[in-house]
Amino acid sequence: MSENDGQVFDRLPETPDDREVPGRASREEVVEWWAERFGVDPNRFDGYTFWEKGAGKIWILSGDVADPIAVEGLGMAFLRTRQEHWKPTTNAVQRFGRAATRNVLELDGERAARFAAGEDQEVEWDGDWGYLVVAHELAGDLEPIGVGLYLHGELRSTIPKGRRESLAEL
Amino acid sequence: MNPLKRYLPLVDDEEAFLAACERPLPYVVRVNTIKASVERARAALDGEGVGYEPADWHPGLLRLDRGSAGATWPYFHGWLHGQEEVSAFPALVLDPRPGERVWDACAAPGSKTTQLSALMDDRGLVVGNDNNLGRLSALRSNAERLGVTNLAVTNQDARNFSLKPFEGARDGHRGRGENGRGDGGGDGSGDGDAGGGGNGNGDGGEGADGEKPADPSFSAFDRALVDAPCSCEGTCRKNPDALDEWTMDHVRSVAGIQKGILRRAVQATKPGGTVVYSTCTFAPEENEAVLNHVLREEACRLVEFDAPLETSPGVTEWDGEEYDPSVERAHRVYPHQNDTGGFFCAKLEVTA
Ligand SMILES: C[S@@+](CC[C@H](N)C(=O)[O-])C[C@H]1O[C@@H](n2cnc3c(N)ncnc32)[C@H](O)[C@@H]1O
């Protein structure tokens, strides 16, 4: 099995050395990417497995199943790879982004609402460019809203159309 | 014909029953504990001035003072899921444990699937199956918004559901069990947990703890939920059309499907495992008669259980037919009992 089959989910190889399918990310690289980009402790992903279906889309599954596996869905869409800048999904950041310590941009009430509605906005940010965890204060704690793309002083909202919502300014 | 009239002989208070069926249903959300505690979700609703009243039988079910929660922050974050109050009942009866393998045979759009995941702390595996691909896409987006990661989604007719995708392709797995239960061992797969047989209450010894089981393939479930397609009069408070569309022909044909699905669920579950059967119909043809049939055909028995809300026992006689006396152990929920929709729920144990 050295081809990428779009119909089945294949478990990611443990390390780049275990790679059989060209271009496929390894588990190690995925976990390291979250550590490097967002400061998420690699232990956060203990007990999870990672899967690719189609070219570059990575799913995260709690636990494990037979590999490869032909099912309609497996775990949660997690990360887009096989492109220069890897991109986490909104749902992955909502689920795992609380553990982020780096590249987290906090928005106030009005800006958070605009971000959730899918609007792009100018923001002050002197951290890295690229994909950020965008968060706001909710019920006593910081809560990740989704993924922002920061470039040239502008924060683009990558909230998918179907998830955008017009919400109150808290 | 108003089908509700058929059931008057079964209810204790005809007037209260009919009156409750006319009233619209309160809008209820379930707190998704995968993403937030009940406390925090309530604080978020408080923060937006949304009023709510917790159901008295379950603190994580909140009756809202408005018709939707879709445009609130806690909903956006996947802390809440709109779910009819009584429909949270069967997953609690199934009582899945973290680390187990659970089949949700008729899963879309996933209210109960995602509740099962939450009850399992999002560990172990839930296989959410439905034969309707369009409805499965709703299940997938609900599961993703709610942060569920222990779900595999399949698109099969549950009546002849195949576990083949989960059995793996290695020697010793291929070619067995395509149409029957995993026989609980004998495949030398080294899956210590599954090989035990008769261990229906799962010790949660595997799962998201870092130590991977030697072999993640399996050929039988620890538990199964059959939330069957039905004639749905129980949802009349939300969807009055269910009554207009009601026909006896439909009852007969859907009962055949229900029997097939429940039989398959018993077959696909390990000895000692639990199967829960639920519907939102009052029709004994789709409830007790289905149980009666499956009790005769498959190795299982009905288990007594306490319900957290007010219920009535299953009926043992209907329309000139008599059912196995143990169907009394099932629970019927009438709308006037708890101000909910109508419901039916039975718990079976797989015996061989
Ligand atoms: C009562 S609904 C399930 C609701 C779901 N459990 C929930 O809580 O969101 C019944 C489902 O059974 C599905 N169904 C009907 N016949 C089926 C079959 N033969 N095999 C699998 N699913 C079937 C329907 O598509 C429908 O989605």
Coordinates of C-alpha atoms and ligand atoms in Angstrom, one line a residue:
Chain A
M1 CA 0.0 0.0 0.0
S2 CA 2.0 2.9 -1.2
E3 CA -0.6 5.0 -2.7
N4 CA -3.0 7.5 -1.3
D5 CA -6.5 6.1 -1.6
G6 CA -9.3 8.6 -1.4
Q7 CA -11.9 6.1 -0.3
V8 CA -10.4 4.8 2.9
F9 CA -8.8 6.2 6.0
D10 CA -5.1 5.3 6.5
R11 CA -3.4 5.7 9.8
L12 CA -0.5 8.1 9.7
P13 CA 2.9 6.5 10.0
E14 CA 4.6 7.1 13.4
T15 CA 7.6 9.0 12.1
P16 CA 8.9 10.3 8.7
D17 CA 11.1 7.1 8.6
D18 CA 8.0 4.9 8.6
R19 CA 6.5 6.7 5.7
E20 CA 5.4 4.6 2.8
V21 CA 3.0 7.0 1.0
P22 CA 4.9 9.9 -0.5
G23 CA 3.9 13.3 1.0
R24 CA 1.9 11.8 3.9
A25 CA 2.5 13.6 7.2
S26 CA 3.6 11.4 10.1
R27 CA 2.0 11.4 13.6
E28 CA 5.2 12.9 15.0
E29 CA 5.1 15.8 12.6
V30 CA 1.5 16.5 13.3
V31 CA 2.0 16.5 17.0
E32 CA 5.2 18.6 16.7
W33 CA 3.4 21.1 14.5
W34 CA 0.8 21.8 17.2
A35 CA 3.6 22.0 19.8
E36 CA 5.6 24.5 17.7
R37 CA 2.8 26.5 16.3
F38 CA 0.6 26.7 19.4
G39 CA 2.7 25.4 22.3
V40 CA 0.3 22.4 22.8
D41 CA 2.0 19.7 24.9
P42 CA 2.4 16.6 22.7
N43 CA 1.0 14.5 25.6
R44 CA -2.3 16.2 24.9
F45 CA -2.6 13.8 22.0
D46 CA -1.8 10.6 23.9
G47 CA -4.5 8.0 23.2
Y48 CA -5.5 9.6 19.9
T49 CA -4.7 8.3 16.4
F50 CA -4.4 10.3 13.2
W51 CA -5.7 9.4 9.8
E52 CA -5.5 10.6 6.2
K53 CA -8.3 10.3 3.6
G54 CA -7.8 11.9 0.3
A55 CA -4.7 14.1 -0.2
G56 CA -3.8 16.0 2.9
K57 CA -6.8 16.0 5.1
I58 CA -6.0 14.6 8.5
W59 CA -8.6 13.3 11.0
I60 CA -8.1 12.8 14.7
L61 CA -9.7 9.7 16.4
S62 CA -9.9 9.0 20.1
G63 CA -8.6 5.5 20.4
D64 CA -7.8 3.3 17.4
V65 CA -9.4 1.1 14.7
A66 CA -8.2 -1.3 12.1
D67 CA -6.0 0.2 9.4
P68 CA -6.9 0.9 6.7
I69 CA -10.6 1.4 7.2
A70 CA -13.4 2.1 4.7
V71 CA -16.0 4.1 6.5
E72 CA -18.0 7.3 5.8
G73 CA -16.4 9.2 8.6
L74 CA -13.7 8.8 11.3
G75 CA -13.2 11.0 14.2
M76 CA -13.0 14.7 13.6
A77 CA -11.4 16.7 10.6
F78 CA -8.3 18.1 12.2
L79 CA -5.6 19.5 10.0
R80 CA -5.0 20.3 6.4
T81 CA -1.5 19.1 5.3
R82 CA 0.3 18.7 2.0
Q83 CA 0.5 22.5 1.5
E84 CA 3.1 25.0 2.5
H85 CA 1.2 26.2 5.6
W86 CA -0.7 23.6 7.5
K87 CA -4.1 24.7 8.6
P88 CA -6.1 23.4 11.6
T89 CA -9.9 23.2 11.3
T90 CA -12.3 25.4 13.3
N91 CA -13.6 22.4 15.2
A92 CA -10.1 21.1 16.0
V93 CA -9.2 24.5 17.5
Q94 CA -12.4 24.7 19.5
R95 CA -11.7 21.2 20.8
F96 CA -7.9 21.3 21.4
G97 CA -7.1 25.0 21.4
R98 CA -7.6 25.5 25.1
A99 CA -4.2 23.9 25.5
A100 CA -2.6 26.5 23.2
T101 CA 0.0 28.8 24.8
R102 CA 1.4 30.5 21.7
N103 CA -0.1 32.3 18.8
V104 CA -3.4 32.8 20.6
L105 CA -5.1 36.1 19.8
E106 CA -7.7 37.3 22.2
L107 CA -10.5 39.5 20.9
D108 CA -12.8 41.7 22.9
G109 CA -16.6 41.4 22.8
E110 CA -17.3 43.4 19.7
R111 CA -14.4 42.0 17.7
A112 CA -15.2 38.4 18.8
A113 CA -18.7 38.8 17.4
R114 CA -17.4 40.1 14.1
F115 CA -14.9 37.2 13.9
A116 CA -17.7 34.6 14.5
A117 CA -19.7 36.2 11.8
G118 CA -16.9 35.6 9.4
E119 CA -15.7 39.2 9.0
D120 CA -12.1 40.2 8.4
Q121 CA -10.8 43.0 10.5
E122 CA -7.7 45.1 11.3
V123 CA -6.0 44.1 14.5
E124 CA -2.9 44.9 16.5
W125 CA -0.7 41.9 16.7
D126 CA 3.0 41.6 17.0
G127 CA 3.3 37.9 17.0
D128 CA 3.7 35.5 14.1
W129 CA 1.9 35.8 10.9
G130 CA -0.2 32.9 9.6
Y131 CA -2.8 30.8 11.4
L132 CA -3.7 31.8 14.9
V133 CA -6.0 30.5 17.6
V134 CA -8.6 33.2 18.0
A135 CA -10.2 33.3 21.5
H136 CA -12.4 35.3 23.7
E137 CA -13.4 35.4 27.3
L138 CA -16.6 33.4 28.0
A139 CA -18.1 32.3 31.3
G140 CA -15.0 33.0 33.3
D141 CA -12.3 31.6 31.0
L142 CA -10.6 32.1 27.6
E143 CA -12.4 30.0 25.0
P144 CA -11.1 29.4 21.4
I145 CA -13.5 30.6 18.7
G146 CA -11.7 29.4 15.6
V147 CA -8.8 29.9 13.3
G148 CA -7.7 33.3 12.1
L149 CA -5.2 34.0 9.4
Y150 CA -3.1 37.0 10.3
L151 CA -1.4 38.9 7.4
H152 CA -0.3 42.5 6.9
G153 CA -2.2 43.9 9.9
E154 CA -5.4 42.1 9.0
L155 CA -7.1 39.2 10.7
R156 CA -9.1 37.0 8.4
S157 CA -11.8 34.8 9.8
T158 CA -11.7 31.3 8.5
I159 CA -14.9 30.2 10.2
P160 CA -16.7 28.1 7.5
K161 CA -19.8 29.6 6.0
G162 CA -22.1 27.0 7.7
R163 CA -20.7 27.8 11.1
R164 CA -20.8 31.6 10.9
E165 CA -23.3 33.2 13.3
S166 CA -24.4 36.6 14.2
L167 CA -23.8 36.7 18.0
A168 CA -24.1 39.1 20.9
E169 CA -21.2 41.4 21.8
L170 CA -20.3 40.1 25.3
Chain B
M1 CA -58.1 9.3 11.5
N2 CA -56.4 10.6 14.6
P3 CA -54.2 7.8 15.6
L4 CA -53.9 9.1 19.2
K5 CA -57.5 7.8 19.8
R6 CA -56.2 4.2 19.4
Y7 CA -54.1 4.5 22.5
L8 CA -56.7 5.9 24.9
P9 CA -57.3 2.5 26.4
L10 CA -53.7 2.4 27.4
V11 CA -53.4 5.7 29.2
D12 CA -54.4 6.5 32.8
D13 CA -55.8 9.9 32.1
E14 CA -57.3 10.3 28.6
E15 CA -58.0 14.0 28.9
A16 CA -54.6 14.9 30.2
F17 CA -53.0 12.8 27.5
L18 CA -54.9 14.4 24.6
A19 CA -54.5 17.9 26.0
A20 CA -50.7 17.4 26.4
C21 CA -50.5 16.2 22.8
E22 CA -52.0 19.5 21.6
R23 CA -49.5 21.7 23.5
P24 CA -46.3 22.8 21.8
L25 CA -43.2 21.3 23.3
P26 CA -40.7 23.3 25.4
Y27 CA -37.4 23.9 23.6
V28 CA -34.7 21.9 25.4
V29 CA -30.9 21.8 25.0
R30 CA -28.5 19.2 26.3
V31 CA -25.2 20.4 27.7
N32 CA -22.4 18.8 25.8
T33 CA -20.0 17.8 28.6
I34 CA -17.3 17.0 26.0
K35 CA -16.8 20.7 25.7
A36 CA -18.2 22.3 28.8
S37 CA -19.4 21.6 32.3
V38 CA -23.1 22.1 33.1
E39 CA -22.0 24.9 35.3
R40 CA -20.1 26.8 32.7
A41 CA -22.7 26.3 30.0
R42 CA -25.3 27.7 32.4
A43 CA -23.0 30.6 33.2
A44 CA -22.7 31.4 29.5
L45 CA -26.5 31.4 29.1
D46 CA -26.8 33.6 32.1
G47 CA -24.3 35.9 30.5
E48 CA -26.5 36.3 27.5
G49 CA -29.7 36.7 29.4
V50 CA -31.1 33.4 28.2
G51 CA -33.5 32.0 30.8
Y52 CA -33.7 28.3 31.4
E53 CA -35.1 25.7 33.8
P54 CA -33.2 22.4 34.2
A55 CA -35.3 19.3 33.7
D56 CA -36.0 17.9 37.2
W57 CA -34.7 14.4 36.2
H58 CA -31.5 15.6 34.6
P59 CA -29.4 18.6 35.4
G60 CA -27.8 18.7 31.9
L61 CA -31.1 19.2 30.1
L62 CA -32.2 22.8 30.1
R63 CA -35.7 24.0 29.1
L64 CA -35.1 27.4 27.5
D65 CA -37.4 30.4 27.7
R66 CA -37.1 30.8 23.9
G67 CA -37.5 28.7 20.7
S68 CA -33.9 28.4 19.8
A69 CA -30.3 28.6 21.1
G70 CA -28.6 28.6 17.7
A71 CA -27.6 32.3 17.9
T72 CA -25.9 32.1 21.3
W73 CA -22.2 31.8 22.1
P74 CA -22.5 28.5 24.1
Y75 CA -24.2 26.9 21.1
F76 CA -21.6 28.3 18.7
H77 CA -18.9 26.7 20.8
G78 CA -20.7 23.4 20.8
W79 CA -21.5 23.5 24.5
L80 CA -25.2 22.9 23.8
H81 CA -27.2 20.7 21.5
G82 CA -30.9 21.1 20.8
Q83 CA -32.5 17.8 21.8
E84 CA -36.0 16.9 22.8
E85 CA -36.0 16.2 26.6
V86 CA -37.3 12.6 26.5
S87 CA -34.9 11.7 23.7
A88 CA -32.1 11.9 26.2
F89 CA -33.5 8.9 28.0
P90 CA -32.3 5.9 26.0
A91 CA -28.6 6.8 26.0
L92 CA -28.8 7.0 29.8
V93 CA -30.4 3.6 29.9
L94 CA -27.7 2.1 27.6
D95 CA -25.1 3.6 30.0
P96 CA -22.0 3.2 27.9
R97 CA -18.6 3.3 29.6
P98 CA -15.4 5.1 28.5
G99 CA -13.4 2.7 26.4
E100 CA -16.3 0.5 25.2
R101 CA -17.4 -0.1 21.6
V102 CA -20.9 1.0 21.0
W103 CA -23.2 0.7 17.9
D104 CA -25.8 3.3 17.2
A105 CA -27.7 1.5 14.5
C106 CA -30.1 4.3 13.5
A107 CA -28.0 7.3 14.3
A108 CA -28.8 10.3 12.2
P109 CA -28.9 13.2 12.9
G110 CA -26.9 12.2 15.9
S111 CA -28.5 13.6 19.0
K112 CA -28.1 10.3 20.8
T113 CA -24.9 9.4 19.1
T114 CA -23.2 12.5 20.5
Q115 CA -24.8 12.0 23.9
L116 CA -23.3 8.5 23.9
S117 CA -19.9 9.9 23.1
A118 CA -20.2 12.4 26.0
L119 CA -21.3 9.6 28.4
M120 CA -18.1 7.8 27.3
D121 CA -15.9 10.9 27.9
D122 CA -15.3 10.7 24.2
R123 CA -13.2 7.5 24.7
G124 CA -13.7 4.1 23.2
L125 CA -15.6 4.0 19.9
V126 CA -19.1 4.8 18.9
V127 CA -20.1 3.6 15.4
G128 CA -22.9 5.8 14.2
N129 CA -24.8 4.1 11.3
D130 CA -27.7 5.2 9.2
N131 CA -29.0 4.1 5.8
N132 CA -29.8 7.7 4.8
L133 CA -26.7 9.4 3.4
G134 CA -28.3 12.9 3.5
R135 CA -29.1 12.6 7.2
L136 CA -25.6 11.2 7.9
S137 CA -24.1 14.5 6.8
A138 CA -26.2 16.3 9.5
L139 CA -24.8 13.7 12.0
R140 CA -21.3 14.5 10.9
S141 CA -21.6 18.2 11.3
N142 CA -23.4 17.9 14.6
A143 CA -20.6 15.6 15.9
E144 CA -17.9 18.0 14.7
R145 CA -19.5 21.0 16.3
L146 CA -19.8 19.1 19.5
G147 CA -16.1 18.1 19.4
V148 CA -16.8 14.3 19.2
T149 CA -13.6 12.4 18.3
N150 CA -14.6 8.8 19.2
L151 CA -17.0 8.3 16.3
A152 CA -16.9 6.2 13.2
V153 CA -19.7 6.8 10.7
T154 CA -21.1 4.1 8.5
N155 CA -23.8 4.1 5.8
Q156 CA -25.5 0.6 5.8
D157 CA -28.9 -0.9 6.2
A158 CA -28.8 -1.8 9.8
R159 CA -30.8 -5.0 9.2
N160 CA -27.7 -6.7 7.7
F161 CA -25.0 -4.5 9.1
S162 CA -21.5 -5.8 8.5
L163 CA -18.7 -5.3 10.9
K164 CA -16.2 -6.0 8.2
P165 CA -14.6 -2.6 8.1
F166 CA -13.7 -3.0 11.8
E167 CA -12.4 -6.5 11.6
G168 CA -9.2 -5.5 9.8
A169 CA -7.8 -7.2 6.7
R170 CA -5.2 -9.4 8.4
D171 CA -5.1 -13.2 8.1
G172 CA -7.4 -14.7 10.7
H173 CA -9.8 -11.9 10.4
R174 CA -10.7 -12.1 6.8
G175 CA -13.7 -14.0 5.8
R176 CA -15.3 -14.5 9.2
G177 CA -18.3 -13.0 10.9
E178 CA -19.6 -11.3 7.8
N179 CA -23.2 -12.1 8.7
G180 CA -23.3 -13.0 12.3
R181 CA -22.0 -12.2 15.7
G182 CA -18.4 -12.2 16.5
D183 CA -18.1 -15.4 18.4
G184 CA -16.2 -13.8 21.2
G185 CA -12.7 -15.1 20.7
G186 CA -11.3 -17.9 18.6
D187 CA -9.6 -15.5 16.2
G188 CA -6.4 -15.3 18.3
S189 CA -6.3 -11.7 17.7
G190 CA -4.7 -10.9 21.0
D191 CA -7.4 -8.4 21.8
G192 CA -7.6 -9.3 25.4
D193 CA -10.7 -7.2 26.1
A194 CA -12.8 -8.6 23.3
G195 CA -11.8 -12.1 23.8
G196 CA -13.2 -12.3 27.3
G197 CA -16.7 -13.0 26.2
G198 CA -19.6 -12.3 28.5
N199 CA -17.9 -9.2 29.7
G200 CA -20.6 -6.7 28.9
N201 CA -19.7 -4.0 31.4
G202 CA -16.4 -3.1 30.0
D203 CA -13.6 -2.1 32.4
G204 CA -12.6 0.8 30.2
G205 CA -9.1 -0.6 30.3
E206 CA -8.3 0.5 26.8
G207 CA -8.9 3.7 25.0
A208 CA -7.4 7.1 25.3
D209 CA -4.9 6.3 28.0
G210 CA -1.8 6.2 25.9
E211 CA -1.4 2.5 26.0
K212 CA -2.8 1.2 22.7
P213 CA -4.4 -2.3 22.7
A214 CA -2.3 -4.7 20.7
D215 CA -5.0 -5.0 18.1
P216 CA -7.7 -2.4 17.5
S217 CA -9.8 -4.6 15.3
F218 CA -13.0 -6.1 16.7
S219 CA -16.0 -8.1 15.5
A220 CA -18.7 -7.5 18.2
F221 CA -20.0 -4.5 20.2
D222 CA -20.2 -4.1 24.0
R223 CA -23.5 -2.2 23.6
A224 CA -26.0 -1.2 20.9
L225 CA -28.7 1.4 20.7
V226 CA -31.6 0.9 18.2
D227 CA -33.4 4.2 18.1
A228 CA -35.7 2.9 15.4
P229 CA -37.5 4.6 12.5
C230 CA -41.2 4.6 13.6
S231 CA -44.5 6.2 13.0
C232 CA -43.6 9.0 15.4
E233 CA -46.9 10.0 16.9
G234 CA -44.9 10.7 20.0
T235 CA -43.4 13.7 18.2
C236 CA -46.8 15.2 17.5
R237 CA -46.2 18.1 19.8
K238 CA -43.3 19.2 17.7
N239 CA -44.5 17.9 14.4
P240 CA -48.3 17.6 14.1
D241 CA -47.9 16.3 10.5
A242 CA -46.8 13.0 12.1
L243 CA -50.5 12.4 12.9
D244 CA -51.8 13.3 9.5
E245 CA -49.4 11.0 7.8
W246 CA -50.1 8.1 10.0
T247 CA -51.4 4.9 8.4
M248 CA -51.8 1.3 9.6
D249 CA -49.9 0.2 6.5
H250 CA -46.9 2.2 7.5
V251 CA -47.1 0.8 11.0
R252 CA -47.0 -2.7 9.6
S253 CA -44.1 -2.1 7.2
V254 CA -42.0 -0.2 9.7
A255 CA -42.5 -2.9 12.3
G256 CA -40.8 -5.3 9.9
I257 CA -37.8 -3.0 9.6
Q258 CA -37.7 -2.6 13.4
K259 CA -37.6 -6.3 14.0
G260 CA -34.8 -6.7 11.5
I261 CA -32.7 -4.0 13.0
L262 CA -33.2 -5.1 16.6
R263 CA -32.4 -8.7 15.7
R264 CA -29.1 -7.6 14.0
A265 CA -28.2 -5.4 17.1
V266 CA -28.6 -8.4 19.4
Q267 CA -26.4 -10.5 17.0
A268 CA -23.7 -7.9 16.8
T269 CA -23.4 -7.5 20.5
K270 CA -21.3 -9.6 22.8
P271 CA -22.9 -12.1 25.2
G272 CA -23.6 -10.2 28.4
G273 CA -23.8 -6.9 26.4
T274 CA -26.7 -4.5 26.5
V275 CA -29.0 -3.5 23.7
V276 CA -31.5 -0.6 24.1
Y277 CA -34.5 -0.3 21.9
S278 CA -36.3 3.0 21.6
T279 CA -39.0 4.7 19.5
C280 CA -41.2 7.7 19.6
T281 CA -44.4 5.9 18.9
F282 CA -47.2 4.6 21.1
A283 CA -48.1 1.8 18.8
P284 CA -47.6 -1.6 20.5
E285 CA -47.1 -3.1 17.1
E286 CA -43.8 -1.1 16.9
N287 CA -42.9 -1.6 20.5
E288 CA -43.9 -4.6 22.6
A289 CA -44.6 -6.7 19.5
V290 CA -41.1 -6.0 18.2
L291 CA -39.6 -7.1 21.5
N292 CA -41.8 -10.1 21.6
H293 CA -40.6 -11.2 18.2
V294 CA -36.9 -10.6 19.0
L295 CA -37.2 -12.4 22.3
R296 CA -38.4 -15.5 20.4
E297 CA -35.8 -15.3 17.6
E298 CA -32.6 -14.2 19.3
A299 CA -30.6 -15.0 22.5
C300 CA -31.7 -12.2 24.7
R301 CA -33.9 -11.2 27.6
L302 CA -35.5 -8.0 28.8
V303 CA -33.9 -6.4 31.8
E304 CA -35.8 -4.4 34.5
F305 CA -34.5 -0.9 35.0
D306 CA -35.5 2.2 36.9
A307 CA -36.5 5.2 34.8
P308 CA -35.5 8.7 36.0
L309 CA -38.8 10.1 34.9
E310 CA -42.4 9.1 35.2
T311 CA -43.3 6.2 33.0
S312 CA -45.8 3.4 32.5
P313 CA -45.0 -0.3 32.0
G314 CA -45.0 -2.0 28.6
V315 CA -48.3 -3.5 27.6
T316 CA -48.7 -7.3 27.4
E317 CA -51.9 -7.4 25.4
W318 CA -53.0 -5.4 22.4
D319 CA -55.5 -5.9 19.6
G320 CA -56.1 -9.5 20.4
E321 CA -52.5 -10.4 20.7
E322 CA -50.6 -11.4 23.8
Y323 CA -46.9 -10.7 24.3
D324 CA -44.2 -12.3 26.4
P325 CA -45.0 -11.1 30.0
S326 CA -41.5 -9.7 30.3
V327 CA -42.3 -6.8 27.9
E328 CA -43.8 -5.2 30.9
R329 CA -40.2 -4.3 31.9
A330 CA -40.1 -1.8 29.0
H331 CA -41.0 1.8 29.8
R332 CA -43.7 3.9 28.0
V333 CA -43.6 7.7 28.4
Y334 CA -46.8 9.6 27.7
P335 CA -46.6 13.4 27.0
H336 CA -48.7 14.3 30.1
Q337 CA -46.5 12.4 32.5
N338 CA -43.5 14.7 32.3
D339 CA -44.6 17.4 29.8
T340 CA -42.4 15.8 27.1
G341 CA -42.9 14.1 23.8
G342 CA -44.1 10.4 23.8
F343 CA -41.5 7.7 24.0
F344 CA -40.8 4.0 24.4
C345 CA -37.6 2.4 25.8
A346 CA -36.6 -1.2 26.5
K347 CA -33.3 -2.7 27.7
L348 CA -32.2 -6.1 26.6
E349 CA -29.3 -8.3 27.7
V350 CA -27.6 -10.5 25.2
T351 CA -27.5 -14.0 26.7
A352 CA -25.4 -16.0 24.3
Ligands
LIG1 C1 -35.7 8.0 15.0 S1 -34.5 8.4 13.7 C2 -33.0 8.4 14.6 C3 -32.7 9.6 15.4 C4 -31.3 9.6 16.0 N1 -31.0 8.4 16.8 C5 -31.0 10.8 16.9 O1 -31.1 10.7 18.1 O2 -30.7 11.9 16.4 C6 -34.4 6.9 12.8 C7 -33.3 6.8 11.8 O3 -33.3 5.5 11.2 C8 -32.9 5.6 9.9 N2 -33.2 4.3 9.2 C9 -34.4 3.9 8.7 N3 -34.3 2.6 8.3 C10 -33.0 2.2 8.5 C11 -32.3 1.0 8.2 N4 -32.9 -0.1 7.6 N5 -31.0 0.9 8.6 C12 -30.4 2.0 9.2 N6 -31.0 3.2 9.4 C13 -32.3 3.2 9.1 C14 -33.5 6.8 9.3 O4 -32.8 7.3 8.3 C15 -33.5 7.7 10.6 O5 -32.4 8.6 10.5

